């Protein structure tokens, strides 16, 4: 057949192992038409037919008429099909019957329409009966009238149901005849015209109706939510019918080559005997599991298995197929890449790579970071009921949580119990650093205020917990121990369920469906491949040894940010840090610091032990000191209380001092106040203590035979002089320490360490070259950098960000996805300048953006060495980093043919060969290389 005519033609034929189109022509032939052509070429049993291209549909939708040359092409194609089938459309005996099927280039399952059995009329119905029997013929006619009536003439389906209800049940044949009559009457009554008896008129009207179904409400809606273009149009496939309604040896089925919800490699299909078309999907009759087919028609079953495995091998992807059995003979009617759950995507991608069906690169590209997110978060189980949420807020951290309400952090700890045996949901107007212990005890947080980057949200994502913020209509009363949520009043201890993926709050104790955990073997394998092919390393932010444990378990390649002050918030330390702040004399301050040192040192030792041989970046103290003290109101109240009771003079004095100190430290804009490196310059003794604690910890674990790689990071620098000042202080402290005698029993022991800065003030980004000359590494703190570049306060910005996003003033929340134009260009030029000034410098990203796929792609483009994210985001970040590396790496093979049915990640190229930079461990397909061999 001549393919050269392509371009001017509208119709492509397929039949008897030959086809004019093929699987690559989805744009022209629609997914369905292309798959039928491809299956025909493969020699699979497919009824012959032809496909009218999407171009004809576009022409029709634009001009309101069929293309002039289509009529002639259609006639000639029909003539060809009649010859192929040795039947005639409208023939008196054994007439040719057709299905008229819709099919766009993107799969929109069930959105458009299909009409079966086109070609039956009052005169050839008896001739059709000869083919099998009378009931079959009448049943087919009834179906045609109903489909034609509803699709072409737009008569509502329920009108047909009503019409068939009135039919008497005396014998199958008689009642079918009556149904046909009443359908014909219904059609004439509703459309003002009788059902067309001319088969060509039926066909033409059916084709037009399918074209027009492109614009039906369902299809439009589908395209809106899936953001697919409006102007593609649908192809129309006209195909010889095969009949699943011949009797018990016939039937129709649908299936998947692998389980679409679990991904397990086992054909998953359903079959309905003596049925046609959509009977299965319509759910009127319960289909039988495919095992039944194996029993009743073993030969057909075996053939189905062979054919569908071939399809999967050919398309190199899980297939969703439709088939019909006509008197024991199998026909394939459709195949396409199967839509499947995130879990199934993960498992099938990994298993297909291991089977050698696809490359590991392809396996990686077939799973998206949001798939992993879905796989990893536990979900509420609604069963079959529709539940009404009692409140709705921002889905700030995904996952779900079911627990008992606690209104304060202390109550949360108390209610949770010593071993956190009871799940607690912490409900607050908003959270702050004081609530950390309660947040640690809780399984989820619900706040009345705050946005997706509020304290509660950031902490939740860090902890991998579910969180809903900004849920209006929530009023907590901590004294009464009650919270009002809309019209409901809950007491502490009452049950509440949160759906963090949608922001919905439900009363009561819903059950949780556990997700596959981090230990899912397919996830482990995929992420191992991901790390092996990433040019950008993924580190983790870890504030506590527990965080570090999780990071190490998820194979973080280092710790990019340890916020030391988070260690202070624990109850046993807060007292020390407070007495340090409140110290009235240098000596008292020294004493307080001396008591903090061993506590910090012990924490650092733990961090180093969990990350042997990997860099651990410890940030020196950052927040304004008042964060460690009570608020002025609280301090005032406590003092008033004490005075009222009035006896303990010493206590009153202490509280007076506390209040005074709180007032002294109060700043009108603390986020831009005495914090970060400024704090260390004003109070160098704090830095000295921290540096000593870090290096002593490193030396101690070294003595245990563990290699510690401490990286000391100075936060919030703005100018190079600050850096010089603090670097000198750090180096001097280290030198002093190393010179100390009898440090862990040995004299003059040393350990390597690096000093770096956090770039989070725009001025520092602008002066990155000068700063780079003074340090070993720099890490962009993109949260603060975004805050300070925009001048948006991270804690309050949601109040106007929502409006900005609605109005399109901002395309996305810059605290979630890096703002490429502004903040991003600052980072870009800073990276360039820094590398020029100091070629050895190591550059990373810490901050929430390090866990965001779109941002990771950007950072990787800039050539940073690593991104660091919270441990819970590691899998997503590792996969994103791999995707970006695959897309950026030059591929070896020039000729890239995209396998059919495979949708590529945007901007990614694909090849069977691996990008040349990818380490050789990844090239060998030896499955024996376990995940640990990388470290
Ligand atoms: P959809 O896009 O809604 O799946 P289809 O065009 O695939 O619509 O048609 C729906 C069903 O109609 C098919 O699954 C098949 O059972 C039946 N069908 C379509 N064409 C034929 C045919 N040529 N012979 C027999 N049944 C057919
Ligand atoms: Mg179909
Ligand atoms: Mg910061």
mmCIF file of N, CA and C in Angstrom, residues 793-881:
data_model
loop_
_atom_site.group_PDB
_atom_site.id
_atom_site.type_symbol
_atom_site.label_atom_id
_atom_site.label_comp_id
_atom_site.label_asym_id
_atom_site.label_seq_id
_atom_site.Cartn_x
_atom_site.Cartn_y
_atom_site.Cartn_z
ATOM 1 N N UNK A 793 7.250 38.477 53.802
ATOM 2 C CA UNK A 793 7.471 37.713 55.024
ATOM 3 C C UNK A 793 6.908 36.310 54.825
ATOM 4 N N UNK A 794 7.777 35.340 55.099
ATOM 5 C CA UNK A 794 7.372 33.964 54.855
ATOM 6 C C UNK A 794 6.175 33.544 55.710
ATOM 7 N N UNK A 795 6.081 34.126 56.901
ATOM 8 C CA UNK A 795 5.021 33.677 57.802
ATOM 9 C C UNK A 795 3.660 34.307 57.503
ATOM 10 N N UNK A 796 3.663 35.438 56.843
ATOM 11 C CA UNK A 796 2.382 36.113 56.606
ATOM 12 C C UNK A 796 2.004 36.190 55.139
ATOM 13 N N UNK A 797 2.918 35.796 54.268
ATOM 14 C CA UNK A 797 2.715 36.058 52.838
ATOM 15 C C UNK A 797 1.464 35.412 52.277
ATOM 16 N N UNK A 798 0.984 34.339 52.924
ATOM 17 C CA UNK A 798 -0.184 33.660 52.354
ATOM 18 C C UNK A 798 -1.377 34.588 52.218
ATOM 19 N N UNK A 799 -1.393 35.652 53.059
ATOM 20 C CA UNK A 799 -2.540 36.567 53.014
ATOM 21 C C UNK A 799 -2.666 37.230 51.649
ATOM 22 N N UNK A 800 -1.534 37.565 51.028
ATOM 23 C CA UNK A 800 -1.649 38.166 49.699
ATOM 24 C C UNK A 800 -1.204 37.227 48.583
ATOM 25 N N UNK A 801 -0.409 36.204 48.944
ATOM 26 C CA UNK A 801 0.050 35.281 47.892
ATOM 27 C C UNK A 801 -1.122 34.605 47.187
ATOM 28 N N UNK A 802 -2.136 34.232 47.986
ATOM 29 C CA UNK A 802 -3.285 33.568 47.374
ATOM 30 C C UNK A 802 -3.910 34.465 46.307
ATOM 31 N N UNK A 803 -4.062 35.744 46.640
ATOM 32 C CA UNK A 803 -4.630 36.685 45.672
ATOM 33 C C UNK A 803 -3.714 36.819 44.458
ATOM 34 N N UNK A 804 -2.422 36.931 44.726
ATOM 35 C CA UNK A 804 -1.457 37.047 43.633
ATOM 36 C C UNK A 804 -1.556 35.863 42.679
ATOM 37 N N UNK A 805 -1.705 34.679 43.269
ATOM 38 C CA UNK A 805 -1.760 33.478 42.438
ATOM 39 C C UNK A 805 -3.057 33.450 41.639
ATOM 40 N N UNK A 806 -4.148 33.841 42.290
ATOM 41 C CA UNK A 806 -5.436 33.875 41.606
ATOM 42 C C UNK A 806 -5.402 34.850 40.437
ATOM 43 N N UNK A 807 -4.826 36.029 40.679
ATOM 44 C CA UNK A 807 -4.793 37.055 39.640
ATOM 45 C C UNK A 807 -3.725 36.783 38.590
ATOM 46 N N UNK A 808 -2.894 35.796 38.854
ATOM 47 C CA UNK A 808 -1.826 35.491 37.896
ATOM 48 C C UNK A 808 -0.651 36.445 37.999
ATOM 49 N N UNK A 809 -0.610 37.256 39.051
ATOM 50 C CA UNK A 809 0.539 38.157 39.248
ATOM 51 C C UNK A 809 1.785 37.312 39.500
ATOM 52 N N UNK A 810 1.593 36.224 40.231
ATOM 53 C CA UNK A 810 2.658 35.221 40.357
ATOM 54 C C UNK A 810 2.139 33.924 39.743
ATOM 55 N N UNK A 811 3.028 33.210 39.060
ATOM 56 C CA UNK A 811 2.618 31.942 38.443
ATOM 57 C C UNK A 811 2.576 30.819 39.474
ATOM 58 N N UNK A 812 3.498 30.890 40.434
ATOM 59 C CA UNK A 812 3.495 29.870 41.475
ATOM 60 C C UNK A 812 4.029 30.477 42.763
ATOM 61 N N UNK A 813 3.790 29.810 43.852
ATOM 62 C CA UNK A 813 4.261 30.278 45.149
ATOM 63 C C UNK A 813 5.790 30.198 45.197
ATOM 64 N N UNK A 814 6.464 31.350 45.327
ATOM 65 C CA UNK A 814 7.932 31.330 45.253
ATOM 66 C C UNK A 814 8.578 30.647 46.463
ATOM 67 N N UNK A 815 7.801 30.395 47.497
ATOM 68 C CA UNK A 815 8.356 29.663 48.637
ATOM 69 C C UNK A 815 8.294 28.156 48.400
ATOM 70 N N UNK A 816 7.556 27.745 47.386
ATOM 71 C CA UNK A 816 7.463 26.325 47.068
ATOM 72 C C UNK A 816 8.365 25.998 45.876
ATOM 73 N N UNK A 817 8.199 26.771 44.789
ATOM 74 C CA UNK A 817 9.015 26.558 43.589
ATOM 75 C C UNK A 817 9.844 27.808 43.350
ATOM 76 N N UNK A 818 11.132 27.614 43.170
ATOM 77 C CA UNK A 818 12.039 28.755 43.075
ATOM 78 C C UNK A 818 11.610 29.716 41.963
ATOM 79 N N UNK A 819 11.675 30.989 42.257
ATOM 80 C CA UNK A 819 11.371 32.027 41.273
ATOM 81 C C UNK A 819 12.596 32.173 40.367
ATOM 82 N N UNK A 820 12.506 31.604 39.180
ATOM 83 C CA UNK A 820 13.691 31.553 38.307
ATOM 84 C C UNK A 820 14.166 32.939 37.892
ATOM 85 N N UNK A 821 13.223 33.810 37.573
ATOM 86 C CA UNK A 821 13.596 35.112 37.018
ATOM 87 C C UNK A 821 14.327 35.980 38.043
ATOM 88 N N UNK A 822 13.792 36.045 39.256
ATOM 89 C CA UNK A 822 14.373 36.959 40.244
ATOM 90 C C UNK A 822 15.390 36.273 41.130
ATOM 91 N N UNK A 823 14.878 35.510 42.095
ATOM 92 C CA UNK A 823 15.756 34.830 43.029
ATOM 93 C C UNK A 823 16.710 33.902 42.261
ATOM 94 N N UNK A 824 16.162 33.236 41.256
ATOM 95 C CA UNK A 824 16.947 32.297 40.462
ATOM 96 C C UNK A 824 18.104 32.985 39.747
ATOM 97 N N UNK A 825 17.874 34.191 39.232
ATOM 98 C CA UNK A 825 18.958 34.839 38.503
ATOM 99 C C UNK A 825 20.039 35.325 39.471
ATOM 100 N N UNK A 826 19.617 35.681 40.680
ATOM 101 C CA UNK A 826 20.617 36.006 41.708
ATOM 102 C C UNK A 826 21.512 34.801 41.969
ATOM 103 N N UNK A 827 20.866 33.635 42.120
ATOM 104 C CA UNK A 827 21.631 32.415 42.408
ATOM 105 C C UNK A 827 22.542 32.083 41.221
ATOM 106 N N UNK A 828 21.967 32.215 40.018
ATOM 107 C CA UNK A 828 22.747 31.896 38.822
ATOM 108 C C UNK A 828 24.041 32.719 38.766
ATOM 109 N N UNK A 829 23.906 34.032 38.947
ATOM 110 C CA UNK A 829 25.108 34.856 38.817
ATOM 111 C C UNK A 829 26.048 34.623 39.999
ATOM 112 N N UNK A 830 25.464 34.345 41.172
ATOM 113 C CA UNK A 830 26.319 34.080 42.329
ATOM 114 C C UNK A 830 27.140 32.806 42.108
ATOM 115 N N UNK A 831 26.506 31.766 41.549
ATOM 116 C CA UNK A 831 27.205 30.508 41.309
ATOM 117 C C UNK A 831 28.356 30.739 40.324
ATOM 118 N N UNK A 832 28.049 31.484 39.266
ATOM 119 C CA UNK A 832 29.075 31.744 38.241
ATOM 120 C C UNK A 832 30.264 32.504 38.853
ATOM 121 N N UNK A 833 29.940 33.582 39.560
ATOM 122 C CA UNK A 833 30.996 34.404 40.171
ATOM 123 C C UNK A 833 31.818 33.595 41.174
ATOM 124 N N UNK A 834 31.115 32.815 41.990
ATOM 125 C CA UNK A 834 31.802 32.061 43.029
ATOM 126 C C UNK A 834 32.763 31.054 42.412
ATOM 127 N N UNK A 835 32.317 30.377 41.350
ATOM 128 C CA UNK A 835 33.171 29.372 40.730
ATOM 129 C C UNK A 835 34.388 30.006 40.068
ATOM 130 N N UNK A 836 34.185 31.196 39.487
ATOM 131 C CA UNK A 836 35.306 31.889 38.872
ATOM 132 C C UNK A 836 36.328 32.289 39.932
ATOM 133 N N UNK A 837 35.830 32.793 41.053
ATOM 134 C CA UNK A 837 36.727 33.279 42.103
ATOM 135 C C UNK A 837 37.409 32.128 42.832
ATOM 136 N N UNK A 838 36.707 31.009 42.966
ATOM 137 C CA UNK A 838 37.258 29.887 43.719
ATOM 138 C C UNK A 838 36.826 28.577 43.061
ATOM 139 N N UNK A 839 37.636 28.090 42.120
ATOM 140 C CA UNK A 839 37.244 26.902 41.350
ATOM 141 C C UNK A 839 37.011 25.665 42.216
ATOM 142 N N UNK A 840 37.598 25.645 43.404
ATOM 143 C CA UNK A 840 37.447 24.461 44.256
ATOM 144 C C UNK A 840 36.193 24.494 45.118
ATOM 145 N N UNK A 841 35.471 25.595 45.054
ATOM 146 C CA UNK A 841 34.357 25.750 45.997
ATOM 147 C C UNK A 841 33.265 24.720 45.725
ATOM 148 N N UNK A 842 32.648 24.280 46.809
ATOM 149 C CA UNK A 842 31.526 23.349 46.679
ATOM 150 C C UNK A 842 30.256 24.165 46.896
ATOM 151 N N UNK A 843 29.271 23.949 46.027
ATOM 152 C CA UNK A 843 28.069 24.769 46.104
ATOM 153 C C UNK A 843 26.835 23.889 46.255
ATOM 154 N N UNK A 844 25.999 24.246 47.210
ATOM 155 C CA UNK A 844 24.786 23.460 47.439
ATOM 156 C C UNK A 844 23.578 24.344 47.650
ATOM 157 N N UNK A 845 22.451 23.679 47.796
ATOM 158 C CA UNK A 845 21.203 24.367 48.079
ATOM 159 C C UNK A 845 20.622 23.725 49.326
ATOM 160 N N UNK A 846 20.320 24.523 50.330
ATOM 161 C CA UNK A 846 19.504 23.979 51.411
ATOM 162 C C UNK A 846 18.262 24.845 51.448
ATOM 163 N N UNK A 847 17.287 24.480 52.179
ATOM 164 C CA UNK A 847 16.032 25.228 52.083
ATOM 165 C C UNK A 847 15.021 24.351 51.393
ATOM 166 N N UNK A 848 13.789 24.694 51.586
ATOM 167 C CA UNK A 848 12.688 23.821 51.157
ATOM 168 C C UNK A 848 12.709 23.531 49.659
ATOM 169 N N UNK A 849 13.245 24.463 48.868
ATOM 170 C CA UNK A 849 13.239 24.261 47.423
ATOM 171 C C UNK A 849 14.046 23.025 47.018
ATOM 172 N N UNK A 850 14.955 22.610 47.890
ATOM 173 C CA UNK A 850 15.777 21.441 47.588
ATOM 174 C C UNK A 850 14.963 20.165 47.465
ATOM 175 N N UNK A 851 13.693 20.193 47.884
ATOM 176 C CA UNK A 851 12.848 19.009 47.769
ATOM 177 C C UNK A 851 11.785 19.169 46.701
ATOM 178 N N UNK A 852 11.818 20.270 45.969
ATOM 179 C CA UNK A 852 10.780 20.540 44.978
ATOM 180 C C UNK A 852 11.297 20.208 43.572
ATOM 181 N N UNK A 853 10.634 19.269 42.865
ATOM 182 C CA UNK A 853 11.141 18.803 41.575
ATOM 183 C C UNK A 853 11.453 19.923 40.589
ATOM 184 N N UNK A 854 10.552 20.880 40.425
ATOM 185 C CA UNK A 854 10.787 21.930 39.430
ATOM 186 C C UNK A 854 12.012 22.757 39.821
ATOM 187 N N UNK A 855 12.171 22.988 41.120
ATOM 188 C CA UNK A 855 13.314 23.771 41.566
ATOM 189 C C UNK A 855 14.609 22.973 41.402
ATOM 190 N N UNK A 856 14.547 21.688 41.686
ATOM 191 C CA UNK A 856 15.741 20.844 41.551
ATOM 192 C C UNK A 856 16.244 20.886 40.115
ATOM 193 N N UNK A 857 15.315 20.830 39.168
ATOM 194 C CA UNK A 857 15.706 20.884 37.755
ATOM 195 C C UNK A 857 16.478 22.173 37.486
ATOM 196 N N UNK A 858 15.996 23.258 38.048
ATOM 197 C CA UNK A 858 16.669 24.544 37.842
ATOM 198 C C UNK A 858 18.059 24.556 38.475
ATOM 199 N N UNK A 859 18.147 24.106 39.720
ATOM 200 C CA UNK A 859 19.440 24.114 40.415
ATOM 201 C C UNK A 859 20.445 23.230 39.680
ATOM 202 N N UNK A 860 19.949 22.096 39.173
ATOM 203 C CA UNK A 860 20.850 21.197 38.449
ATOM 204 C C UNK A 860 21.386 21.883 37.195
ATOM 205 N N UNK A 861 20.520 22.658 36.534
ATOM 206 C CA UNK A 861 20.965 23.416 35.358
ATOM 207 C C UNK A 861 22.096 24.379 35.713
ATOM 208 N N UNK A 862 22.019 24.949 36.909
ATOM 209 C CA UNK A 862 23.048 25.898 37.325
ATOM 210 C C UNK A 862 24.347 25.197 37.692
ATOM 211 N N UNK A 863 24.292 23.877 37.773
ATOM 212 C CA UNK A 863 25.503 23.122 38.064
ATOM 213 C C UNK A 863 25.900 23.126 39.529
ATOM 214 N N UNK A 864 24.923 23.186 40.423
ATOM 215 C CA UNK A 864 25.302 23.084 41.832
ATOM 216 C C UNK A 864 25.717 21.645 42.124
ATOM 217 N N UNK A 865 26.510 21.464 43.176
ATOM 218 C CA UNK A 865 26.998 20.117 43.469
ATOM 219 C C UNK A 865 25.958 19.254 44.161
ATOM 220 N N UNK A 866 25.136 19.895 44.993
ATOM 221 C CA UNK A 866 24.124 19.104 45.694
ATOM 222 C C UNK A 866 22.913 19.953 46.054
ATOM 223 N N UNK A 867 21.804 19.288 46.238
ATOM 224 C CA UNK A 867 20.641 19.916 46.852
ATOM 225 C C UNK A 867 20.367 19.155 48.143
ATOM 226 N N UNK A 868 19.877 19.881 49.132
ATOM 227 C CA UNK A 868 19.612 19.240 50.414
ATOM 228 C C UNK A 868 18.158 19.475 50.779
ATOM 229 N N UNK A 869 17.467 18.413 51.171
ATOM 230 C CA UNK A 869 16.044 18.559 51.467
ATOM 231 C C UNK A 869 15.714 17.782 52.734
ATOM 232 N N UNK A 870 14.491 17.901 53.193
ATOM 233 C CA UNK A 870 14.136 17.182 54.414
ATOM 234 C C UNK A 870 14.120 15.683 54.120
ATOM 235 N N UNK A 871 14.412 14.863 55.124
ATOM 236 C CA UNK A 871 14.520 13.414 54.881
ATOM 237 C C UNK A 871 13.288 12.840 54.195
ATOM 238 N N UNK A 872 12.122 13.371 54.551
ATOM 239 C CA UNK A 872 10.898 12.837 53.965
ATOM 240 C C UNK A 872 10.817 13.101 52.466
ATOM 241 N N UNK A 873 11.519 14.123 51.971
ATOM 242 C CA UNK A 873 11.474 14.461 50.548
ATOM 243 C C UNK A 873 12.571 13.745 49.749
ATOM 244 N N UNK A 874 13.446 13.013 50.416
ATOM 245 C CA UNK A 874 14.591 12.421 49.718
ATOM 246 C C UNK A 874 14.228 11.590 48.486
ATOM 247 N N UNK A 875 13.245 10.676 48.598
ATOM 248 C CA UNK A 875 12.946 9.870 47.407
ATOM 249 C C UNK A 875 12.550 10.733 46.211
ATOM 250 N N UNK A 876 11.681 11.730 46.458
ATOM 251 C CA UNK A 876 11.224 12.584 45.372
ATOM 252 C C UNK A 876 12.402 13.374 44.790
ATOM 253 N N UNK A 877 13.250 13.881 45.686
ATOM 254 C CA UNK A 877 14.374 14.693 45.221
ATOM 255 C C UNK A 877 15.375 13.836 44.444
ATOM 256 N N UNK A 878 15.616 12.624 44.919
ATOM 257 C CA UNK A 878 16.566 11.744 44.212
ATOM 258 C C UNK A 878 16.057 11.433 42.807
ATOM 259 N N UNK A 879 14.754 11.195 42.714
ATOM 260 C CA UNK A 879 14.193 10.905 41.393
ATOM 261 C C UNK A 879 14.261 12.143 40.495
ATOM 262 N N UNK A 880 13.919 13.302 41.033
ATOM 263 C CA UNK A 880 13.978 14.537 40.222
ATOM 264 C C UNK A 880 15.388 14.786 39.738
ATOM 265 N N UNK A 881 16.345 14.589 40.627
ATOM 266 C CA UNK A 881 17.736 14.826 40.244
ATOM 267 C C UNK A 881 18.120 13.884 39.099
#
